[in-house]
Coordinates of C-alpha atoms and ligand atoms in Angstrom, one line a residue:
M1 CA 63.1 -13.8 -1.3
S2 CA 59.7 -15.1 -2.3
Q3 CA 56.7 -12.9 -2.9
S4 CA 54.6 -12.4 0.2
D5 CA 51.3 -14.3 0.4
N6 CA 49.5 -11.1 1.0
T7 CA 47.8 -12.4 4.1
A8 CA 50.3 -12.8 6.9
I9 CA 51.2 -9.6 8.8
P10 CA 54.9 -9.5 9.7
G11 CA 56.0 -8.6 13.2
G12 CA 53.4 -8.6 15.9
K13 CA 55.4 -8.3 19.1
L14 CA 58.0 -5.6 19.4
V15 CA 57.1 -4.2 16.0
L16 CA 53.5 -3.7 14.8
V17 CA 52.5 -3.4 11.2
E18 CA 49.3 -2.0 9.8
F19 CA 48.5 -1.7 6.2
E20 CA 46.3 1.2 4.8
D21 CA 46.0 1.9 1.1
G22 CA 49.6 1.1 0.2
I23 CA 51.1 2.6 3.4
A24 CA 52.7 0.2 5.8
W25 CA 52.6 1.9 9.3
V26 CA 55.4 0.2 11.2
T27 CA 55.4 0.9 14.9
L28 CA 58.2 0.2 17.4
N29 CA 56.2 -1.3 20.2
R30 CA 57.8 -1.1 23.6
P31 CA 56.0 1.9 25.0
E32 CA 56.7 0.9 28.6
K33 CA 60.4 1.3 27.8
R34 CA 59.8 4.3 25.5
N35 CA 60.5 2.1 22.5
A36 CA 64.2 1.7 23.4
I37 CA 66.0 -0.5 20.9
S38 CA 66.8 -3.9 22.3
P39 CA 68.5 -6.7 20.4
K40 CA 65.2 -8.5 20.1
L41 CA 63.5 -5.4 18.7
S42 CA 66.3 -5.1 16.1
D43 CA 65.9 -8.7 15.1
E44 CA 62.1 -8.3 14.7
M45 CA 62.4 -5.0 12.8
L46 CA 64.9 -6.6 10.4
S47 CA 62.6 -9.4 9.6
V48 CA 59.6 -7.0 9.2
M49 CA 61.7 -4.9 6.8
N50 CA 62.7 -7.9 4.8
A51 CA 59.1 -9.0 4.5
L52 CA 57.7 -5.6 3.6
E53 CA 60.3 -5.0 0.9
C54 CA 58.6 -7.7 -1.2
D55 CA 55.0 -7.1 -0.1
E56 CA 52.7 -5.3 -2.5
R57 CA 50.7 -3.9 0.4
C58 CA 53.7 -1.8 1.3
R59 CA 54.3 1.0 -1.3
C60 CA 55.5 3.5 1.3
L61 CA 57.0 2.6 4.7
V62 CA 56.3 4.8 7.7
I63 CA 58.3 4.2 10.9
T64 CA 56.9 5.5 14.2
G65 CA 56.7 4.6 17.9
A66 CA 53.9 3.4 20.2
G67 CA 52.7 5.7 22.9
D68 CA 54.5 9.0 23.6
S69 CA 57.9 8.1 22.1
Y70 CA 59.4 7.6 18.7
S71 CA 62.3 5.8 20.4
A72 CA 64.5 6.5 23.5
G73 CA 67.5 5.2 21.5
M74 CA 69.5 2.1 22.3
D75 CA 68.4 0.1 25.3
L76 CA 70.9 0.9 28.0
K77 CA 70.2 -2.4 29.8
E78 CA 69.7 -4.9 27.0
F79 CA 71.9 -3.3 24.3
F80 CA 74.7 -2.0 26.5
R81 CA 75.0 -3.5 30.0
E82 CA 73.9 -7.0 29.1
T83 CA 76.2 -7.2 26.0
D84 CA 79.3 -6.0 28.0
R85 CA 79.8 -9.6 29.1
L86 CA 79.6 -11.1 25.6
D87 CA 82.7 -12.1 23.6
A88 CA 83.6 -10.0 20.6
E89 CA 81.9 -12.2 18.0
H90 CA 78.5 -12.2 19.8
K91 CA 78.7 -8.5 20.6
A92 CA 79.5 -7.7 16.9
A93 CA 76.4 -9.8 15.9
V94 CA 74.2 -7.6 18.1
V95 CA 75.6 -4.4 16.8
R96 CA 75.3 -5.6 13.2
S97 CA 71.6 -6.5 13.6
A98 CA 70.9 -3.0 14.9
A99 CA 72.9 -1.3 12.1
E100 CA 71.3 -3.4 9.5
W101 CA 67.7 -2.1 10.0
Q102 CA 68.5 1.3 11.4
W103 CA 70.5 2.5 8.4
R104 CA 72.1 0.0 6.1
R105 CA 68.8 -1.5 4.8
L106 CA 66.7 1.6 5.4
M107 CA 69.0 4.0 3.6
Y108 CA 68.6 2.1 0.3
Y109 CA 65.2 0.5 0.9
M110 CA 63.2 -0.3 -2.3
K111 CA 60.2 1.6 -1.1
P112 CA 60.0 5.3 -0.1
S113 CA 60.2 5.8 3.7
I114 CA 59.0 8.4 6.2
A115 CA 60.0 8.7 9.8
M116 CA 57.0 10.0 11.8
V117 CA 58.5 11.3 15.0
N118 CA 55.7 11.3 17.5
G119 CA 57.6 12.0 20.8
W120 CA 60.9 11.2 22.5
C121 CA 63.7 10.7 20.0
F122 CA 67.1 10.1 21.5
G123 CA 70.6 8.9 20.5
G124 CA 70.3 5.6 18.5
A125 CA 66.9 6.7 17.2
F126 CA 68.6 9.3 15.0
N127 CA 69.8 6.5 12.8
S128 CA 66.4 5.5 11.4
L129 CA 65.3 9.1 11.6
V130 CA 68.0 10.1 9.1
A131 CA 68.1 6.9 7.1
C132 CA 64.4 7.3 6.2
D133 CA 64.0 9.3 3.1
L134 CA 61.8 11.9 4.7
A135 CA 60.9 12.8 8.2
I136 CA 57.9 14.6 9.8
A137 CA 57.8 15.4 13.5
A138 CA 55.2 16.5 16.0
E139 CA 56.1 20.0 17.1
E140 CA 55.9 18.7 20.6
A141 CA 58.4 15.9 20.0
T142 CA 61.6 16.0 22.1
F143 CA 65.0 15.2 20.4
G144 CA 68.3 14.8 22.1
L145 CA 71.8 13.5 21.5
S146 CA 72.0 12.5 25.1
E147 CA 75.1 10.4 25.0
I148 CA 77.3 13.1 26.5
N149 CA 75.0 13.1 29.5
W150 CA 75.9 9.6 30.4
G151 CA 79.5 9.5 29.5
I152 CA 79.7 8.1 25.9
I153 CA 79.7 9.4 22.4
P154 CA 76.9 9.1 19.8
A155 CA 78.4 6.0 18.1
G156 CA 76.6 3.3 16.2
N157 CA 76.8 5.7 13.3
V158 CA 74.7 8.4 15.0
L159 CA 77.3 11.1 14.5
K160 CA 77.5 10.0 10.8
A161 CA 73.8 10.3 10.5
V162 CA 73.7 13.7 12.2
S163 CA 76.5 15.1 10.2
A164 CA 74.7 14.1 7.0
V165 CA 71.7 16.3 7.6
M166 CA 72.6 18.9 10.2
N167 CA 75.2 21.7 9.8
Q168 CA 78.4 21.3 11.7
R169 CA 77.7 24.0 14.3
D170 CA 74.3 22.5 15.2
A171 CA 75.6 19.0 15.2
L172 CA 78.5 20.0 17.5
Y173 CA 76.3 22.1 19.8
Y174 CA 73.8 19.3 20.5
T175 CA 76.5 16.6 20.6
M176 CA 78.5 18.6 23.1
T177 CA 75.7 20.0 25.3
G178 CA 73.2 17.1 25.3
E179 CA 70.5 19.7 25.3
T180 CA 67.1 18.7 24.0
F181 CA 65.2 20.5 21.2
D182 CA 61.6 20.2 19.9
G183 CA 60.1 19.3 16.5
R184 CA 60.0 23.0 15.3
K185 CA 63.7 23.3 16.0
A186 CA 64.4 20.0 14.3
A187 CA 62.6 21.3 11.2
H188 CA 64.4 24.6 11.3
M189 CA 67.7 22.8 11.4
G190 CA 66.8 20.4 8.5
L191 CA 66.9 17.3 10.7
V192 CA 63.2 16.7 9.7
N193 CA 61.3 18.0 6.7
E194 CA 58.6 19.6 8.7
A195 CA 56.9 19.8 12.1
V196 CA 53.1 19.8 12.6
P197 CA 51.0 19.8 15.7
R198 CA 50.8 16.3 17.1
A199 CA 47.1 16.1 16.4
R200 CA 47.8 16.5 12.7
L201 CA 50.9 14.3 12.6
R202 CA 49.3 11.1 11.2
E203 CA 47.1 12.9 8.8
R204 CA 50.0 15.0 7.3
T205 CA 52.2 11.8 7.1
R206 CA 49.4 10.0 5.3
E207 CA 49.1 12.9 2.9
L208 CA 52.8 12.9 2.1
A209 CA 52.9 9.1 1.8
K210 CA 50.0 9.2 -0.8
V211 CA 52.0 11.7 -2.9
L212 CA 55.0 9.3 -2.9
I213 CA 52.8 6.3 -3.7
S214 CA 51.3 8.2 -6.7
K215 CA 54.7 8.4 -8.5
N216 CA 56.3 6.0 -10.8
P217 CA 57.9 3.5 -8.4
T218 CA 61.0 2.8 -10.6
A219 CA 61.7 6.5 -10.9
M220 CA 61.0 7.0 -7.2
R221 CA 63.5 4.2 -6.2
T222 CA 66.2 5.3 -8.6
A223 CA 65.8 9.0 -7.7
K224 CA 66.1 8.5 -4.0
H225 CA 68.9 6.0 -4.1
A226 CA 70.8 8.3 -6.6
C227 CA 70.3 11.4 -4.4
K228 CA 72.0 9.5 -1.5
R229 CA 74.7 7.8 -3.6
V230 CA 76.0 10.9 -5.4
R231 CA 76.8 12.7 -2.1
S232 CA 80.1 10.9 -1.8
M233 CA 81.0 11.0 -5.6
D234 CA 82.9 13.7 -7.4
W235 CA 81.2 15.6 -10.3
E236 CA 82.6 13.3 -13.0
D237 CA 81.6 10.1 -11.3
S238 CA 78.2 11.5 -10.4
Q239 CA 77.5 12.6 -14.0
D240 CA 78.5 9.1 -15.3
Y241 CA 76.5 7.3 -12.6
L242 CA 73.3 9.3 -13.1
F243 CA 73.4 8.9 -16.9
A244 CA 73.9 5.1 -16.5
K245 CA 71.0 5.0 -14.0
L246 CA 68.8 7.0 -16.3
E247 CA 69.4 4.6 -19.2
Q248 CA 69.1 1.6 -17.0
M249 CA 65.7 2.8 -15.8
Q250 CA 64.2 2.7 -19.3
F251 CA 64.8 -1.0 -19.3
L252 CA 63.7 -1.6 -15.8
D253 CA 60.5 0.4 -15.7
P254 CA 57.6 -2.0 -16.4
E255 CA 55.1 0.9 -17.0
K256 CA 57.5 2.6 -19.5
G257 CA 56.7 5.9 -17.8
R258 CA 59.1 8.1 -19.7
A259 CA 57.6 7.2 -23.1
S260 CA 54.0 7.4 -21.9
A261 CA 54.6 10.8 -20.2
M262 CA 56.3 12.3 -23.2
S263 CA 53.4 11.2 -25.5
Q264 CA 50.9 12.6 -23.1
F265 CA 52.8 16.0 -23.0
L266 CA 54.0 16.3 -26.6
D267 CA 51.4 14.5 -28.7
K268 CA 48.1 14.3 -26.7
K269 CA 48.8 17.5 -24.7
T270 CA 46.9 16.1 -21.8
F271 CA 49.2 17.0 -19.0
R272 CA 52.0 19.4 -18.0
P273 CA 55.0 17.7 -16.3
G274 CA 55.9 20.9 -14.4
L275 CA 52.6 20.8 -12.6
Q276 CA 51.4 17.3 -12.2
N277 CA 52.0 13.5 -12.6
Y278 CA 51.4 11.9 -16.0
E279 CA 48.5 9.5 -16.0
R280 CA 50.0 6.2 -15.1
G281 CA 48.8 3.0 -16.8
R282 CA 48.0 4.7 -20.1
Ligands
COA301 N1 67.2 2.1 27.6 C1 66.6 1.3 28.5 N2 65.5 1.6 29.2 C2 64.9 2.8 28.9 C3 65.4 3.7 28.0 C4 66.6 3.3 27.3 N3 67.2 4.1 26.3 N4 64.7 4.8 27.9 C5 63.7 4.5 28.8 N5 63.8 3.3 29.4 C6 63.0 2.7 30.4 C7 63.3 3.2 31.8 O1 64.4 2.6 32.4 C8 61.9 2.9 32.5 O2 61.9 1.5 32.8 P1 61.2 1.0 34.2 O3 59.8 1.4 34.0 O4 61.4 -0.5 34.1 O5 61.9 1.7 35.3 C9 60.9 3.2 31.4 O6 61.6 3.0 30.2 C10 60.3 4.5 31.4 O7 61.4 5.5 31.5 P2 61.2 6.8 32.3 O8 62.6 7.4 32.4 O9 60.5 6.6 33.6 O10 60.2 7.6 31.3 P3 60.0 9.2 31.2 O11 58.8 9.3 30.3 O12 60.0 9.9 32.5 O13 61.3 9.7 30.4 C11 63.0 9.6 28.7 C12 61.5 9.4 29.1 C13 63.1 9.1 27.2 C14 63.3 11.1 28.8 C15 63.9 8.8 29.6 O14 63.5 7.5 29.8 C16 65.4 8.8 29.2 O15 66.1 9.7 29.4 N6 65.8 7.7 28.5 C17 67.1 7.5 28.0 C18 67.3 8.3 26.7 C19 68.7 8.2 26.2 O16 69.6 8.7 26.7 N7 68.9 7.5 25.1 C20 70.1 7.3 24.4 C21 70.4 5.9 24.2 S1 71.6 5.7 22.9

């Protein structure tokens, strides 16, 4: 993929992108349909994510929704009913495009990511919620695994996402009852990192994004990917993998952060790693 020309703004229809000091605010934009995920929205989101991955204006990705919803999940009309008549090949293509942005790409995105849950968050929306590295919700947001209410199961990897971050009792409770819960409860269960009043949501998300942006990007990327990869490894494989990544990083890090930080701590005594970042670019 070529470097972006740093002028064009990706998306613009069903997905809006706004840049602000290294943060790419990415907004699912079908407020009149509560940002339900249609095949067209998935295609546009995938192309936005492709573009932002190589765009210097994006050093942290924030996904949110327009209006009063994060997303009402998969579009019952365009994603389900209208694809029922498709042959297996075309149906698989639609499902793959959704999976691609919602978790496969997002899970191992090159930039840190935050899901900013501003309102309704149902079913299929749990994929991007969990695949983002961090999540902040409005206390007033409403979450639900509503599939049981309309006679299906949380497929499209929603149950996989839920079982990665929620405990088994909570995951089963909400899957089996279809009850809704708010942002505070989502934070209490570990589905999101924290919940704040809606009026503070953007400000708190911006604050967190700035912290992520301030870190060494090579270390950031390697750390978050590794944290996810080792979950499915045994201790021996994990030890080996992490050591290999640590060594690989020293070759890949253009700012040679490790050496610079060690010198600032051990020789110059200008910073304490336990308490702050080393001074980058020195
Ligand atoms: N798929 C398709 N359309 C959806 C949708 C979805 N998941 N969620 C909302 N919409 C549409 C509605 O059909 C309606 O369209 P219309 O104006 O053309 O009639 C519009 O969005 C507004 O929805 P409405 O139900 O009137 O809004 P609300 O604010 O009263 O309620 C929700 C919001 C999210 C509680 C409600 O829309 C809902 O239950 N949506 C389905 C949630 C769900 O089960 N998602 C799981 C899918 S995997």
